[in-house]
CSV table of C-alpha atoms and ligand atoms in Angstrom, one decimal:
chain,number,residue,atom,x,y,z
A,1,MET,CA,-3.0,-6.0,-18.4
A,2,ASP,CA,-0.2,-3.2,-20.0
A,3,LYS,CA,3.0,-3.7,-18.5
A,4,LEU,CA,5.4,-1.0,-18.0
A,5,VAL,CA,9.2,-0.8,-19.0
A,6,LEU,CA,11.0,1.2,-15.8
A,7,ILE,CA,14.7,2.5,-15.7
A,8,VAL,CA,16.7,2.8,-13.0
A,9,LYS,CA,17.8,6.7,-12.5
A,10,GLU,CA,19.0,6.3,-9.2
A,11,ILE,CA,19.8,4.3,-6.0
A,12,ARG,CA,20.0,5.8,-2.6
A,13,GLN,CA,20.8,3.5,0.4
A,14,GLU,CA,18.3,4.7,2.7
A,15,ALA,CA,19.8,2.8,5.8
A,16,LYS,CA,22.0,-0.5,6.7
A,17,ASP,CA,19.7,-2.3,4.8
A,18,THR,CA,17.3,-0.2,3.1
A,19,ALA,CA,17.4,1.5,0.0
A,20,THR,CA,15.4,3.8,-2.2
A,21,ILE,CA,15.2,3.7,-6.1
A,22,LEU,CA,14.4,6.0,-8.3
A,23,LEU,CA,12.6,5.1,-11.4
A,24,GLU,CA,11.6,6.7,-14.7
A,25,ARG,CA,9.6,4.8,-17.5
A,26,LYS,CA,11.8,4.0,-20.6
A,27,ASP,CA,9.4,5.1,-23.0
A,28,GLY,CA,10.0,8.4,-21.8
A,29,ARG,CA,6.5,9.2,-20.6
A,30,ARG,CA,5.1,10.4,-16.9
A,31,LEU,CA,4.7,7.6,-14.4
A,32,GLU,CA,1.2,8.7,-13.3
A,33,TYR,CA,0.3,7.2,-9.4
A,34,GLN,CA,-0.7,8.6,-6.3
A,35,ALA,CA,0.7,9.3,-3.1
A,36,GLY,CA,0.8,5.7,-1.1
A,37,GLN,CA,0.2,3.5,-4.3
A,38,PHE,CA,2.6,0.6,-5.6
A,39,LEU,CA,4.5,-1.0,-8.4
A,40,THR,CA,4.0,-4.6,-8.6
A,41,LEU,CA,7.8,-5.5,-10.2
A,42,LEU,CA,7.5,-8.6,-12.4
A,43,LEU,CA,11.1,-10.5,-12.1
A,44,VAL,CA,12.3,-13.3,-14.4
A,45,LYS,CA,14.0,-15.8,-12.3
A,46,ASP,CA,15.7,-19.2,-13.8
A,47,VAL,CA,13.5,-20.6,-17.1
A,48,GLY,CA,10.3,-19.0,-16.9
A,49,ARG,CA,9.4,-18.6,-13.6
A,50,GLU,CA,8.0,-15.4,-12.9
A,51,LEU,CA,8.3,-13.7,-9.3
A,52,ARG,CA,6.0,-10.7,-8.5
A,53,ARG,CA,6.4,-8.4,-5.9
A,54,SER,CA,4.9,-5.4,-4.8
A,55,TYR,CA,6.5,-1.8,-3.4
A,56,SER,CA,5.2,1.4,-2.5
A,57,PHE,CA,6.5,4.9,-3.8
A,58,SER,CA,8.2,6.7,-1.2
A,59,SER,CA,7.8,9.7,-3.7
A,60,THR,CA,5.2,11.9,-4.1
A,61,PRO,CA,3.8,13.2,-7.2
A,62,GLY,CA,3.6,16.9,-8.0
A,63,ILE,CA,6.4,16.8,-4.9
A,64,ASP,CA,9.4,14.5,-6.2
A,65,ARG,CA,10.7,14.8,-9.4
A,66,THR,CA,11.3,11.1,-10.0
A,67,PRO,CA,8.9,8.1,-8.9
A,68,ALA,CA,10.9,6.2,-5.8
A,69,ILE,CA,10.2,3.0,-4.5
A,70,THR,CA,12.1,1.6,-1.0
A,71,VAL,CA,12.8,-1.4,-0.7
A,72,LYS,CA,14.2,-3.0,2.8
A,73,ARG,CA,16.1,-6.6,2.9
A,74,VAL,CA,13.9,-9.4,4.1
A,75,ILE,CA,15.9,-12.3,5.4
A,76,ASN,CA,16.8,-14.6,2.3
A,77,GLY,CA,13.7,-13.1,0.7
A,78,GLU,CA,14.2,-13.6,-3.2
A,79,VAL,CA,13.5,-10.2,-4.5
A,80,SER,CA,14.6,-7.8,-2.0
A,81,ARG,CA,18.0,-9.4,-1.8
A,82,TYR,CA,18.2,-9.3,-5.8
A,83,LEU,CA,17.4,-5.6,-6.0
A,84,LEU,CA,19.5,-4.6,-3.1
A,85,ASP,CA,22.4,-6.8,-3.9
A,86,HIS,CA,22.6,-6.8,-7.8
A,87,LEU,CA,20.3,-4.0,-9.3
A,88,ARG,CA,22.3,-1.3,-11.3
A,89,VAL,CA,21.5,2.2,-12.2
A,90,GLY,CA,20.3,1.8,-16.1
A,91,ASP,CA,18.9,-1.3,-15.1
A,92,GLN,CA,15.5,-2.2,-16.7
A,93,LEU,CA,12.5,-3.2,-14.5
A,94,MET,CA,9.5,-4.6,-15.8
A,95,SER,CA,6.1,-3.7,-13.4
A,96,LEU,CA,2.4,-3.2,-13.9
A,97,PRO,CA,0.7,0.2,-13.9
A,98,PRO,CA,0.6,1.8,-10.0
A,99,ALA,CA,-1.9,0.4,-7.9
A,100,GLY,CA,-3.4,-0.3,-4.5
A,101,ARG,CA,-6.1,1.7,-2.7
A,102,PHE,CA,-4.0,2.8,0.5
A,103,VAL,CA,-4.4,6.6,-1.1
A,104,GLU,CA,-6.4,9.4,0.2
A,105,GLY,CA,-10.1,9.3,-0.4
A,106,PRO,CA,-11.1,12.8,-1.0
A,107,GLY,CA,-14.5,13.3,0.9
A,108,GLU,CA,-14.2,9.7,2.0
A,109,MET,CA,-16.4,10.0,4.9
A,110,GLY,CA,-18.0,13.2,3.8
A,111,GLY,CA,-18.4,16.4,6.1
A,112,PRO,CA,-15.8,19.4,5.3
A,113,GLU,CA,-13.8,18.4,8.3
A,114,ALA,CA,-13.1,15.1,6.4
A,115,GLY,CA,-9.5,14.0,5.8
A,116,LYS,CA,-8.5,17.2,8.3
A,117,TRP,CA,-6.8,15.0,10.9
A,118,LEU,CA,-4.5,12.6,9.7
A,119,PHE,CA,-2.8,10.1,11.7
A,120,PHE,CA,-0.1,7.7,10.2
A,121,ILE,CA,0.9,4.4,12.5
A,122,ALA,CA,3.8,2.8,10.4
A,123,ALA,CA,6.9,0.7,10.9
A,124,GLY,CA,9.6,-1.0,9.4
A,125,SER,CA,9.4,-0.6,5.7
A,126,GLY,CA,5.9,0.3,6.4
A,127,MET,CA,7.0,4.3,6.2
A,128,ALA,CA,7.3,3.9,2.5
A,129,PRO,CA,3.8,4.7,1.6
A,130,VAL,CA,3.3,6.7,4.7
A,131,PHE,CA,6.3,9.3,3.9
A,132,SER,CA,4.1,9.6,0.3
A,133,LEU,CA,1.0,10.3,1.8
A,134,LEU,CA,2.1,12.6,4.8
A,135,LYS,CA,4.1,15.0,2.7
A,136,GLU,CA,1.2,15.3,0.3
A,137,ALA,CA,-0.8,16.1,3.1
A,138,LEU,CA,1.5,18.7,4.6
A,139,ALA,CA,2.2,20.3,0.9
A,140,LYS,CA,-1.1,19.9,-0.5
A,141,LYS,CA,-3.8,20.2,2.2
A,142,PRO,CA,-2.7,23.2,4.2
A,143,ALA,CA,-5.9,23.1,6.7
A,144,SER,CA,-4.6,19.4,7.5
A,145,ARG,CA,-3.1,18.5,10.9
A,146,VAL,CA,-0.7,15.5,10.5
A,147,VAL,CA,0.7,13.1,13.2
A,148,LEU,CA,2.9,9.8,12.6
A,149,ILE,CA,3.6,7.2,15.2
A,150,SER,CA,6.2,5.3,13.8
A,151,GLN,CA,8.7,2.4,15.1
A,152,HIS,CA,12.2,1.1,14.3
A,153,ARG,CA,14.5,-0.8,15.4
A,154,ASP,CA,17.2,1.9,16.5
A,155,GLU,CA,18.2,5.3,15.2
A,156,GLU,CA,20.1,3.8,12.0
A,157,SER,CA,16.9,2.2,11.2
A,158,ILE,CA,15.3,5.4,10.4
A,159,LEU,CA,13.6,5.8,7.4
A,160,PHE,CA,13.8,9.5,5.4
A,161,LYS,CA,15.3,10.9,8.5
A,162,ARG,CA,16.7,14.1,7.0
A,163,ALA,CA,13.6,14.6,4.9
A,164,MET,CA,11.3,13.8,8.1
A,165,ASP,CA,13.8,16.3,10.2
A,166,ASP,CA,13.1,19.0,7.5
A,167,LEU,CA,9.0,18.3,7.7
A,168,VAL,CA,9.4,18.6,11.1
A,169,ARG,CA,11.0,22.2,11.3
A,170,ASN,CA,9.0,23.5,7.9
A,171,PHE,CA,5.7,22.1,9.2
A,172,GLY,CA,5.9,21.8,12.6
A,173,GLN,CA,2.7,23.9,13.7
A,174,ARG,CA,0.8,21.1,12.2
A,175,PHE,CA,3.1,17.9,12.3
A,176,LYS,CA,4.0,15.5,15.4
A,177,TRP,CA,6.1,13.0,14.7
A,178,VAL,CA,6.5,11.1,18.3
A,179,SER,CA,9.0,7.7,17.3
A,180,PHE,CA,9.4,4.5,18.9
A,181,LEU,CA,13.1,3.2,18.9
A,182,SER,CA,13.1,-0.7,20.3
A,183,ARG,CA,16.5,-1.1,21.0
A,184,PRO,CA,18.1,2.5,20.5
A,185,GLU,CA,22.0,3.0,20.2
A,186,GLY,CA,22.6,5.7,22.4
A,187,ARG,CA,21.0,8.0,25.0
A,188,LEU,CA,17.6,9.3,23.7
A,189,ILE,CA,18.5,13.1,23.0
A,190,ASP,CA,16.6,13.8,20.3
A,191,PRO,CA,12.8,14.9,21.7
A,192,VAL,CA,11.3,13.0,18.7
A,193,ASN,CA,12.1,9.4,19.8
A,194,GLN,CA,10.9,7.7,22.8
A,195,MET,CA,12.4,4.6,23.3
A,196,GLY,CA,10.7,0.8,23.6
A,197,ARG,CA,8.7,-0.8,21.7
A,198,LEU,CA,4.5,1.0,20.8
A,199,ASN,CA,1.9,-1.3,22.3
A,200,ASN,CA,-1.5,-1.0,22.7
A,201,TRP,CA,-1.4,0.5,26.4
A,202,ARG,CA,1.3,2.8,25.0
A,203,LEU,CA,-0.4,3.9,21.8
A,204,GLU,CA,-3.7,4.5,23.8
A,205,GLU,CA,-2.1,6.7,26.2
A,206,LEU,CA,-0.2,8.3,23.8
A,207,MET,CA,-3.5,8.5,21.6
A,208,GLY,CA,-5.2,9.9,24.6
A,209,GLU,CA,-2.7,12.9,25.0
A,210,LEU,CA,-3.1,13.6,21.1
A,211,LEU,CA,-6.5,13.8,20.9
A,212,LEU,CA,-6.9,16.6,23.8
A,213,SER,CA,-5.7,18.9,20.6
A,214,ILE,CA,-8.7,17.9,18.5
A,215,PRO,CA,-12.4,19.2,19.7
A,216,GLU,CA,-14.7,16.4,20.4
A,217,LYS,CA,-16.9,17.0,17.4
A,218,GLU,CA,-14.0,16.7,15.2
A,219,GLN,CA,-12.7,12.9,16.2
A,220,PRO,CA,-15.0,11.1,14.2
A,221,ASN,CA,-13.3,12.6,10.9
A,222,ALA,CA,-9.6,11.6,12.2
A,223,LEU,CA,-8.2,9.3,9.4
A,224,PHE,CA,-6.0,6.4,10.4
A,225,TYR,CA,-3.1,5.2,7.9
A,226,LEU,CA,-1.6,1.9,9.5
A,227,CYS,CA,0.9,0.3,7.5
A,228,GLY,CA,4.0,-2.0,9.2
A,229,PRO,CA,4.4,-5.8,10.2
A,230,PRO,CA,0.8,-8.2,10.5
A,231,ALA,CA,1.2,-8.2,14.6
A,232,PHE,CA,2.1,-4.2,14.7
A,233,MET,CA,-0.8,-3.8,12.5
A,234,ARG,CA,-3.0,-5.8,14.7
A,235,MET,CA,-2.3,-4.2,17.9
A,236,ALA,CA,-2.6,-0.4,15.8
A,237,LEU,CA,-6.0,-1.4,14.7
A,238,PHE,CA,-7.5,-3.3,18.1
A,239,THR,CA,-6.7,0.0,19.9
A,240,LEU,CA,-8.1,2.1,17.4
A,241,ARG,CA,-11.5,-0.4,17.7
A,242,VAL,CA,-11.2,0.1,21.4
A,243,MET,CA,-11.0,3.5,21.6
A,244,GLY,CA,-13.9,4.2,19.3
A,245,PHE,CA,-12.9,4.6,16.0
A,246,ALA,CA,-14.8,3.0,13.5
A,247,ASP,CA,-13.2,0.6,10.6
A,248,THR,CA,-14.6,3.4,8.0
A,249,GLN,CA,-11.5,5.6,9.7
A,250,ILE,CA,-9.1,3.1,9.3
A,251,ARG,CA,-7.0,2.4,5.8
A,252,GLN,CA,-4.5,-0.6,6.2
A,253,GLU,CA,-1.9,-1.5,3.8
A,254,HIS,CA,-0.3,-5.2,4.4
A,255,PHE,CA,3.2,-6.3,2.9
A,256,THR,CA,2.6,-9.8,3.6
A,257,VAL,CA,0.3,-12.5,3.5
A,258,GLU,CA,0.0,-14.9,6.8
A,259,TYR,CA,-2.4,-17.0,5.4
A,260,VAL,CA,-4.8,-17.6,3.0
A,261,PRO,CA,-8.4,-18.9,4.2
A,262,PRO,CA,-10.2,-21.6,2.4
A,263,PRO,CA,-12.8,-21.4,-0.3
A,264,PRO,CA,-15.7,-20.3,1.9
A,265,LEU,CA,-19.0,-23.0,1.1
A,266,LEU,CA,-21.3,-21.8,-1.6
A,267,THR,CA,-24.8,-23.3,-1.8
A,268,ASP,CA,-24.8,-24.1,-5.3
A,269,ASN,CA,-21.0,-25.0,-6.6
A,270,THR,CA,-21.8,-25.6,-10.4
A,271,PRO,CA,-20.1,-24.1,-13.2
A,272,LYS,CA,-20.4,-20.4,-13.2
A,273,LYS,CA,-20.0,-17.7,-16.3
A,274,VAL,CA,-17.3,-14.9,-16.0
A,275,THR,CA,-17.3,-12.0,-18.6
A,276,ILE,CA,-14.8,-9.6,-18.5
A,277,HIS,CA,-14.1,-6.3,-19.6
A,278,ILE,CA,-11.2,-4.5,-19.2
A,279,ASN,CA,-11.0,-0.6,-20.2
A,280,ARG,CA,-7.1,0.2,-21.4
A,281,LYS,CA,-6.5,4.4,-21.2
A,282,GLN,CA,-4.4,4.5,-24.1
A,283,ASN,CA,-2.1,8.2,-24.1
A,284,ASP,CA,-2.0,8.2,-27.8
A,285,ARG,CA,0.2,11.8,-28.6
A,286,GLU,CA,-2.2,14.1,-27.3
A,287,GLU,CA,-5.4,12.1,-27.2
A,288,GLU,CA,-6.4,9.6,-24.4
A,289,GLN,CA,-8.3,7.1,-25.5
A,290,THR,CA,-9.6,4.0,-24.4
A,291,ALA,CA,-9.4,0.1,-25.4
A,292,THR,CA,-11.8,-2.5,-24.4
A,293,ARG,CA,-11.1,-6.1,-24.7
A,294,HIS,CA,-13.4,-9.2,-23.5
A,295,PHE,CA,-13.1,-12.3,-22.1
A,296,GLN,CA,-15.5,-14.6,-21.3
A,297,PHE,CA,-14.8,-18.8,-19.5
A,298,GLU,CA,-16.1,-21.0,-16.9
A,299,VAL,CA,-15.1,-20.9,-13.1
A,300,ALA,CA,-16.0,-23.8,-10.7
A,301,TRP,CA,-15.6,-24.0,-7.0
A,302,PRO,CA,-12.9,-24.1,-5.3
A,303,SER,CA,-11.3,-22.0,-7.9
A,304,THR,CA,-11.4,-18.3,-7.3
A,305,ILE,CA,-12.3,-16.3,-10.4
A,306,LEU,CA,-8.2,-15.2,-10.6
A,307,GLN,CA,-7.0,-18.8,-10.8
A,308,ALA,CA,-9.6,-19.9,-13.4
A,309,ALA,CA,-8.6,-16.3,-16.0
A,310,LEU,CA,-5.3,-17.0,-15.3
A,311,ASN,CA,-5.3,-21.1,-16.5
A,312,GLN,CA,-7.1,-19.8,-19.5
A,313,GLY,CA,-4.0,-17.2,-20.0
A,314,ILE,CA,-6.4,-14.1,-19.5
A,315,PRO,CA,-3.8,-11.9,-18.1
A,316,LEU,CA,-5.4,-10.2,-15.5
A,317,PRO,CA,-3.0,-8.1,-13.1
A,318,TYR,CA,-2.5,-9.5,-9.1
A,319,SER,CA,0.5,-9.8,-7.0
A,320,CYS,CA,-0.4,-11.3,-2.9
A,321,LYS,CA,-3.0,-13.8,-3.9
A,322,GLY,CA,-4.1,-13.2,-0.7
A,323,GLY,CA,-6.9,-10.6,-0.3
A,324,ARG,CA,-4.1,-8.3,1.3
A,325,CYS,CA,-2.7,-6.0,-1.8
A,326,SER,CA,-5.7,-5.0,-4.2
A,327,SER,CA,-3.9,-5.2,-7.4
A,328,CYS,CA,-6.2,-7.6,-8.4
A,329,VAL,CA,-9.5,-5.6,-7.7
A,330,ALA,CA,-12.7,-5.6,-10.3
A,331,ILE,CA,-15.7,-3.8,-10.4
A,332,CYS,CA,-18.6,-6.5,-10.2
A,333,LEU,CA,-20.9,-5.2,-12.8
A,334,SER,CA,-23.9,-8.0,-12.1
A,335,GLY,CA,-23.8,-11.1,-10.4
A,336,LYS,CA,-22.5,-12.7,-6.6
A,337,VAL,CA,-18.8,-12.5,-5.3
A,338,LYS,CA,-17.7,-14.4,-2.4
A,339,MET,CA,-14.3,-13.3,-1.2
A,340,SER,CA,-12.8,-15.6,1.7
A,341,ILE,CA,-10.9,-13.0,3.2
A,342,ASN,CA,-11.1,-8.7,2.3
A,343,GLU,CA,-8.3,-6.4,4.3
A,344,VAL,CA,-8.0,-3.9,1.9
A,345,LEU,CA,-11.7,-2.6,0.4
A,346,THR,CA,-13.5,0.1,2.4
A,347,GLU,CA,-17.2,-0.3,2.9
A,348,ASN,CA,-17.5,2.7,-0.1
A,349,ASP,CA,-15.6,0.3,-2.0
A,350,LEU,CA,-17.5,-2.3,-1.3
A,351,ARG,CA,-21.3,-0.5,-2.0
A,352,GLU,CA,-19.4,0.4,-4.8
A,353,GLY,CA,-19.3,-3.1,-6.2
A,354,LEU,CA,-15.5,-3.3,-5.9
A,355,VAL,CA,-14.2,-7.2,-5.4
A,356,LEU,CA,-11.5,-8.8,-5.2
A,357,THR,CA,-10.6,-11.6,-7.4
A,358,CYS,CA,-7.9,-13.4,-6.2
A,359,VAL,CA,-9.8,-14.5,-3.4
A,360,GLY,CA,-13.1,-14.2,-5.1
A,361,TYR,CA,-15.8,-16.9,-5.9
A,362,ALA,CA,-18.3,-16.6,-8.3
A,363,GLU,CA,-21.9,-17.2,-6.6
A,364,THR,CA,-23.9,-16.7,-9.6
A,365,ASP,CA,-22.7,-15.3,-13.2
A,366,VAL,CA,-20.8,-12.5,-12.9
A,367,VAL,CA,-19.7,-9.7,-15.4
A,368,LEU,CA,-16.6,-8.1,-14.1
A,369,GLU,CA,-15.0,-4.5,-15.2
A,370,TYR,CA,-11.3,-3.5,-15.1
B,401,FAD,C1,1.2,-3.5,-1.4
B,401,FAD,C2,2.2,-3.8,-0.8
B,401,FAD,C3,3.0,-3.0,-0.8
B,401,FAD,C4,4.8,-3.6,-0.4
B,401,FAD,N1,5.6,-2.2,-0.1
B,401,FAD,C5,6.7,-2.5,-0.1
B,401,FAD,C6,7.6,-1.4,0.3
B,401,FAD,O1,7.6,-0.5,0.0
B,401,FAD,N2,8.8,-2.2,0.6
B,401,FAD,C7,9.5,-3.4,1.0
B,401,FAD,O2,10.9,-3.3,1.2
B,401,FAD,N3,8.7,-4.3,1.0
B,401,FAD,C8,7.5,-3.9,0.4
B,401,FAD,N4,6.2,-5.0,0.6
B,401,FAD,C9,7.4,-6.3,0.5
B,401,FAD,C10,7.4,-6.8,-0.9
B,401,FAD,O3,6.3,-6.9,-2.1
B,401,FAD,C11,7.9,-8.3,-0.6
B,401,FAD,O4,7.5,-9.3,0.2
B,401,FAD,C12,9.6,-8.4,-0.1
B,401,FAD,O5,10.5,-7.6,-0.2
B,401,FAD,C13,10.0,-9.7,0.4
B,401,FAD,O6,10.0,-10.3,-0.8
B,401,FAD,P1,11.1,-11.6,-1.1
B,401,FAD,O7,11.3,-11.8,-2.3
B,401,FAD,O8,12.7,-10.6,-1.0
B,401,FAD,O9,11.1,-12.4,0.3
B,401,FAD,P2,10.2,-14.0,-0.1
B,401,FAD,O10,11.2,-14.8,-1.0
B,401,FAD,O11,9.1,-13.8,-0.9
B,401,FAD,O12,9.9,-14.4,1.1
B,401,FAD,C14,11.1,-14.5,2.4
B,401,FAD,C15,10.6,-14.9,3.5
B,401,FAD,O13,10.1,-13.7,4.3
B,401,FAD,C16,8.8,-13.6,4.4
B,401,FAD,N5,8.4,-11.8,4.3
B,401,FAD,C17,7.8,-11.8,3.1
B,401,FAD,N6,8.1,-10.5,3.1
B,401,FAD,C18,8.0,-10.0,4.2
B,401,FAD,C19,8.1,-8.7,4.6
B,401,FAD,N7,7.7,-7.8,4.2
B,401,FAD,N8,8.4,-8.4,6.1
B,401,FAD,C20,9.1,-9.4,6.8
B,401,FAD,N9,8.9,-11.2,6.3
B,401,FAD,C21,8.4,-11.2,4.9
B,401,FAD,C22,8.1,-14.6,3.8
B,401,FAD,O14,6.9,-14.9,4.3
B,401,FAD,C23,9.0,-15.5,3.7
B,401,FAD,O15,9.1,-16.3,4.7
B,401,FAD,C24,4.9,-4.7,-0.2
B,401,FAD,C25,4.1,-5.8,0.1
B,401,FAD,C26,2.9,-5.6,-0.8
B,401,FAD,C27,1.5,-6.2,-1.1
B,402,FES,S1,-3.5,-10.0,-5.8
B,402,FES,FE1,-3.5,-8.6,-3.8
B,402,FES,S2,-5.4,-8.6,-2.9
B,402,FES,FE2,-6.0,-9.8,-4.6
């Protein structure tokens, strides 16, 4: 997989523990990405120890001139601390190409109303991809109605506050923002903010009020985007399910891997043959060409397909290794892959044959394409 070399153009303090890092490609080419996607940074610490961490774009292509990621400090976090304390303008960063499926799927649910009602539910650094997506919806989808429900600790930790206030001013007719502050510093005089922590009954009550303005026949077309700490996302997911929304209406972006399930039991544990085709787009001057590379290797249970490839020195992409980020996604052209967990691929994705190789076990010989 090709790696990108990025140059830090600017670092903006976003909140006391969060900064936005503006990046450009070193080779001068444009960094192509979609709103809601992320970069996976590759950092080498000590002697040859590689660390991989993903950071979502908070910028929006076609709207923000320079691509940007927004990094929040994790206490004792190895990479976030390094980025916030030591990174300087002009430094270089290595990254995998932009990836991720927390993007707006055009006409994903079919029908002319698809994607008209967009609900974003975010907390903490989960605001980064959500900010990218909602700017895109407001600027490029004039028929869309956008609601953001966000959770922050206090006034100081609301990310992108000034830009968000501008969006409310400019798109107030079709953008509503409700934010919750768990530990507000002052009296809440800003009508956007509410005190407290978003929980299931609060969310259900709020959604009930918001849904009053949506004709009932359009409600099945509403799309939900969730991003935040695991407990927050579980709460939002269960609430939306209880309210009758289908999983196909809900997209999630997980920043942390809580646990990786053990390998699933397979009826046939004999070694299987894996064939991999990597189609790499090359932009040689004016012409876009595709170069294909092929690999073949064996995988034996209980190894995942990704781990078997990495053991052979085959450089497949990955980040979380826990079925949450989709960096390792491939298309299964033939054969059967069993995943021990899948938190990112939708039913549509599965129908198209997408599999997560980091939690994917070959049930038969398989052919995969990247
Ligand atoms: C698809 C994807 C997109 C992401 N986008 C962003 C983003 O836009 N902005 C951003 O700041 N982070 C984002 N993350 C999280 C980021 O990749 C790192 O996990 C995070 O910065 C912590 O890395 P670290 O090396 O500092 O901490 P580590 O040294 O890896 O972890 C230290 C401790 O903190 C825990 N931990 C790890 N990550 C988190 C977290 N996010 N919150 C709370 N505890 C954690 C670990 O379990 C560990 O116990 C994203 C993650 C994924 C998978
Ligand atoms: S590496 Fe994150 S889902 Fe596979």
